[in-house]
């Protein structure tokens, strides 16, 4: 079985730019959730997609948006990047929010 | 106050020592997860618990639902156990994470 793959692994962007991060879900999983992990902190829930619909959102502004595709892969889009958006972005897939498989993360640096 | 609290934040041990990491939570949960994060950032799921105790190799996880508390034990610790251990709970289909315990095991 395939795991969860995130791309790119590292990314440097300038303040004000837009970024798209990608995540492939594990085979057989239908739910993808995204997390932001600042340095030295635990991950914070951004949002979750279930069967292509957003079905939960954390305390993040609307400039954080996402998509889930029919093959259950997902994208996280962040517009108008701010310096505080610099973090490790993790995605996890699951089957109906049961038993999570995590990707290795995308480290985003905003300068 | 965080909904998921871990202690200690940092832990140093000599190889072979028995290690305990604690997690307390204040929300309703359907499951509790123990995760391991290495310096590269990737997270590996160690255990998912909803009651009782689970064991995998040298790792043991327990949960007390009434007390809203869980512990992760590592027996005969080894330098390769050095990592950040994170407790997370499933609450209304989303994960809430603790801030992690950084463990360093020295030879």
CSV table of C-alpha atoms in Angstrom, one decimal:
chain,number,residue,atom,x,y,z
A,1,UNK,CA,0.0,0.0,0.0
A,2,UNK,CA,1.2,3.5,-0.8
A,3,UNK,CA,1.7,6.1,2.0
A,4,UNK,CA,1.0,9.8,2.0
A,5,UNK,CA,3.2,11.9,-0.2
A,6,UNK,CA,3.6,15.6,0.1
A,7,UNK,CA,5.2,18.0,-2.4
A,8,UNK,CA,7.3,20.0,-2.5
A,9,UNK,CA,9.4,19.1,0.5
A,10,UNK,CA,10.8,22.6,0.9
A,11,UNK,CA,9.6,26.0,-0.5
A,12,UNK,CA,10.7,29.6,-0.1
A,13,UNK,CA,8.2,32.3,-1.0
A,14,UNK,CA,8.1,36.1,-0.7
A,15,UNK,CA,5.6,37.9,1.5
A,16,UNK,CA,2.4,38.6,-0.5
A,17,UNK,CA,2.8,35.6,-2.9
A,18,UNK,CA,0.5,32.6,-3.2
A,19,UNK,CA,1.5,29.0,-2.6
A,20,UNK,CA,0.0,25.6,-3.4
A,21,UNK,CA,1.0,22.5,-1.5
A,22,UNK,CA,0.0,19.0,-2.6
A,23,UNK,CA,-0.8,15.8,-0.8
A,24,UNK,CA,-1.6,12.3,-2.1
A,25,UNK,CA,-3.7,10.2,0.3
A,26,UNK,CA,-3.0,6.6,1.2
A,27,UNK,CA,-4.7,4.1,-1.0
A,28,UNK,CA,-8.2,3.3,0.4
A,29,UNK,CA,-8.4,6.5,2.5
A,30,UNK,CA,-11.2,9.1,1.8
A,31,UNK,CA,-10.3,11.9,4.2
A,32,UNK,CA,-7.4,14.3,4.1
A,33,UNK,CA,-6.6,16.8,6.9
A,34,UNK,CA,-4.0,19.6,6.9
A,35,UNK,CA,-2.0,20.9,9.8
A,36,UNK,CA,0.4,23.8,10.4
A,37,UNK,CA,3.3,23.2,12.7
A,38,UNK,CA,5.3,26.3,13.8
A,39,UNK,CA,8.8,25.7,15.1
A,40,UNK,CA,8.7,24.1,18.6
A,41,UNK,CA,4.9,23.8,18.6
A,42,UNK,CA,2.4,21.0,18.1
A,43,UNK,CA,0.6,20.8,14.8
A,44,UNK,CA,-2.6,23.0,14.5
A,45,UNK,CA,-5.6,21.8,12.6
A,46,UNK,CA,-6.3,23.8,9.4
A,47,UNK,CA,-9.1,21.9,7.8
A,48,UNK,CA,-10.3,18.5,6.6
A,49,UNK,CA,-11.8,17.2,3.4
A,50,UNK,CA,-14.1,14.2,3.2
A,51,UNK,CA,-15.2,13.0,-0.2
A,52,UNK,CA,-14.2,16.3,-1.9
A,53,UNK,CA,-16.1,18.5,0.7
A,54,UNK,CA,-14.6,20.6,3.5
A,55,UNK,CA,-16.1,19.1,6.7
A,56,UNK,CA,-14.2,20.8,9.4
A,57,UNK,CA,-12.0,23.9,9.8
A,58,UNK,CA,-9.7,25.2,12.5
A,59,UNK,CA,-9.0,28.8,13.4
A,60,UNK,CA,-7.4,29.9,10.1
A,61,UNK,CA,-8.3,32.9,7.9
A,62,UNK,CA,-10.1,32.4,4.5
A,63,UNK,CA,-6.8,33.0,2.7
A,64,UNK,CA,-6.1,29.3,3.6
A,65,UNK,CA,-8.2,27.2,1.3
A,66,UNK,CA,-8.1,23.7,-0.1
A,67,UNK,CA,-9.4,21.2,-2.5
A,68,UNK,CA,-9.9,17.5,-2.6
A,69,UNK,CA,-9.9,15.6,-5.9
A,70,UNK,CA,-11.9,12.5,-6.9
A,71,UNK,CA,-8.8,10.4,-6.3
A,72,UNK,CA,-8.8,11.9,-2.7
A,73,UNK,CA,-5.5,13.7,-3.2
A,74,UNK,CA,-5.6,17.3,-1.9
A,75,UNK,CA,-4.2,20.8,-2.2
A,76,UNK,CA,-3.7,23.5,0.3
A,77,UNK,CA,-3.6,27.0,-1.0
A,78,UNK,CA,-2.4,30.0,0.9
A,79,UNK,CA,-2.9,33.5,-0.5
A,80,UNK,CA,-1.2,36.8,0.5
A,81,UNK,CA,1.5,35.0,2.4
A,82,UNK,CA,2.7,36.5,5.7
A,83,UNK,CA,5.9,35.9,7.5
A,84,UNK,CA,4.0,34.0,10.3
A,85,UNK,CA,2.9,31.5,7.7
A,86,UNK,CA,6.4,30.0,7.8
A,87,UNK,CA,6.0,26.6,9.2
A,88,UNK,CA,5.9,22.9,8.4
A,89,UNK,CA,2.6,21.9,6.7
A,90,UNK,CA,1.6,18.3,7.3
A,91,UNK,CA,-1.2,16.4,5.7
A,92,UNK,CA,-2.7,13.2,7.0
A,93,UNK,CA,-5.1,10.8,5.3
A,94,UNK,CA,-7.6,8.5,7.0
A,95,UNK,CA,-10.6,6.3,6.3
A,96,UNK,CA,-13.5,8.2,7.8
A,97,UNK,CA,-11.2,9.9,10.3
A,98,UNK,CA,-10.1,6.6,11.8
A,99,UNK,CA,-6.4,5.7,11.8
A,100,UNK,CA,-4.2,8.5,10.4
A,101,UNK,CA,-1.2,8.2,8.0
A,102,UNK,CA,0.9,11.3,7.9
A,103,UNK,CA,3.1,12.7,5.1
A,104,UNK,CA,6.6,14.0,5.7
A,105,UNK,CA,5.5,17.6,5.4
A,106,UNK,CA,6.3,20.7,3.4
A,107,UNK,CA,8.5,23.2,5.0
A,108,UNK,CA,7.5,26.7,3.9
A,109,UNK,CA,9.6,29.7,4.5
A,110,UNK,CA,8.2,33.1,3.8
A,111,UNK,CA,10.8,35.9,3.4
B,1,UNK,CA,-5.0,26.2,28.8
B,2,UNK,CA,-4.3,23.8,26.0
B,3,UNK,CA,-6.8,21.1,25.4
B,4,UNK,CA,-4.0,18.5,25.3
B,5,UNK,CA,-1.2,18.8,27.7
B,6,UNK,CA,2.0,16.7,27.7
B,7,UNK,CA,4.7,16.4,30.3
B,8,UNK,CA,7.6,16.6,30.5
B,9,UNK,CA,8.4,19.0,27.6
B,10,UNK,CA,12.0,17.8,27.4
B,11,UNK,CA,13.4,14.5,28.6
B,12,UNK,CA,17.0,13.2,28.7
B,13,UNK,CA,17.8,9.6,29.4
B,14,UNK,CA,20.7,7.2,29.5
B,15,UNK,CA,20.5,4.2,27.2
B,16,UNK,CA,18.6,1.4,28.9
B,17,UNK,CA,16.4,3.6,31.1
B,18,UNK,CA,12.7,3.2,31.4
B,19,UNK,CA,10.9,6.3,30.1
B,20,UNK,CA,7.4,7.6,30.7
B,21,UNK,CA,5.7,10.5,28.9
B,22,UNK,CA,2.3,11.7,30.1
B,23,UNK,CA,-0.7,13.2,28.3
B,24,UNK,CA,-3.8,14.8,29.8
B,25,UNK,CA,-6.8,16.1,27.8
B,26,UNK,CA,-9.8,18.2,28.6
B,27,UNK,CA,-12.1,17.5,25.7
B,28,UNK,CA,-14.3,14.6,24.7
B,29,UNK,CA,-12.4,12.1,22.5
B,30,UNK,CA,-13.1,9.1,20.3
B,31,UNK,CA,-9.5,8.1,20.3
B,32,UNK,CA,-6.0,9.1,21.5
B,33,UNK,CA,-2.9,8.8,19.4
B,34,UNK,CA,0.7,8.6,20.2
B,35,UNK,CA,2.9,9.9,17.4
B,36,UNK,CA,6.7,10.1,16.8
B,37,UNK,CA,8.3,13.0,14.9
B,38,UNK,CA,11.9,12.9,13.8
B,39,UNK,CA,14.0,16.0,13.0
B,40,UNK,CA,13.0,15.8,9.3
B,41,UNK,CA,9.5,16.5,10.3
B,42,UNK,CA,7.6,13.4,9.2
B,43,UNK,CA,5.2,11.9,11.7
B,44,UNK,CA,4.8,8.2,12.4
B,45,UNK,CA,1.7,6.9,14.2
B,46,UNK,CA,2.8,4.6,17.1
B,47,UNK,CA,-0.6,3.9,18.7
B,48,UNK,CA,-4.2,4.6,18.5
B,49,UNK,CA,-6.1,3.9,21.7
B,50,UNK,CA,-9.7,4.2,22.9
B,51,UNK,CA,-9.3,2.2,26.1
B,52,UNK,CA,-6.9,0.0,28.0
B,53,UNK,CA,-3.4,-0.7,27.0
B,54,UNK,CA,-1.4,-1.5,23.8
B,55,UNK,CA,2.1,-2.8,23.4
B,56,UNK,CA,4.4,-2.8,20.4
B,57,UNK,CA,7.9,-4.0,20.9
B,58,UNK,CA,9.5,-1.8,23.6
B,59,UNK,CA,6.6,0.7,23.5
B,60,UNK,CA,3.6,0.5,25.8
B,61,UNK,CA,0.7,3.0,25.7
B,62,UNK,CA,-2.1,3.1,28.3
B,63,UNK,CA,-5.2,5.3,28.6
B,64,UNK,CA,-7.5,6.0,31.5
B,65,UNK,CA,-10.7,7.4,30.1
B,66,UNK,CA,-12.2,8.4,33.4
B,67,UNK,CA,-9.1,10.4,34.4
B,68,UNK,CA,-8.6,11.7,30.8
B,69,UNK,CA,-5.0,10.6,31.0
B,70,UNK,CA,-2.6,8.5,28.9
B,71,UNK,CA,1.0,7.4,29.2
B,72,UNK,CA,3.6,6.3,26.8
B,73,UNK,CA,6.3,4.1,28.2
B,74,UNK,CA,9.5,3.1,26.5
B,75,UNK,CA,11.4,0.2,28.1
B,76,UNK,CA,15.2,-0.3,27.6
B,77,UNK,CA,15.5,3.0,25.8
B,78,UNK,CA,18.0,3.3,23.0
B,79,UNK,CA,19.5,6.4,21.2
B,80,UNK,CA,17.4,5.6,18.1
B,81,UNK,CA,14.4,6.4,20.3
B,82,UNK,CA,15.5,10.1,20.3
B,83,UNK,CA,12.6,12.0,18.7
B,84,UNK,CA,9.7,14.2,19.6
B,85,UNK,CA,6.7,12.2,20.9
B,86,UNK,CA,3.3,13.9,20.4
B,87,UNK,CA,0.0,13.0,22.0
B,88,UNK,CA,-3.1,13.8,19.9
B,89,UNK,CA,-6.8,13.2,20.4
B,90,UNK,CA,-9.6,12.8,17.9
B,91,UNK,CA,-12.3,15.2,18.8
B,92,UNK,CA,-15.3,15.6,16.4
B,93,UNK,CA,-13.4,14.0,13.6
B,94,UNK,CA,-10.4,16.3,13.9
B,95,UNK,CA,-7.0,15.9,15.6
B,96,UNK,CA,-6.0,18.1,18.5
B,97,UNK,CA,-2.3,17.9,19.3
B,98,UNK,CA,-0.2,18.4,22.3
B,99,UNK,CA,3.0,20.4,22.0
B,100,UNK,CA,5.2,17.3,22.2
B,101,UNK,CA,7.9,15.8,24.4
B,102,UNK,CA,11.5,16.0,23.1
B,103,UNK,CA,13.3,12.9,24.1
B,104,UNK,CA,17.1,12.5,23.9
B,105,UNK,CA,18.6,9.1,24.8
B,106,UNK,CA,22.4,9.1,25.2
B,107,UNK,CA,24.6,6.0,24.9
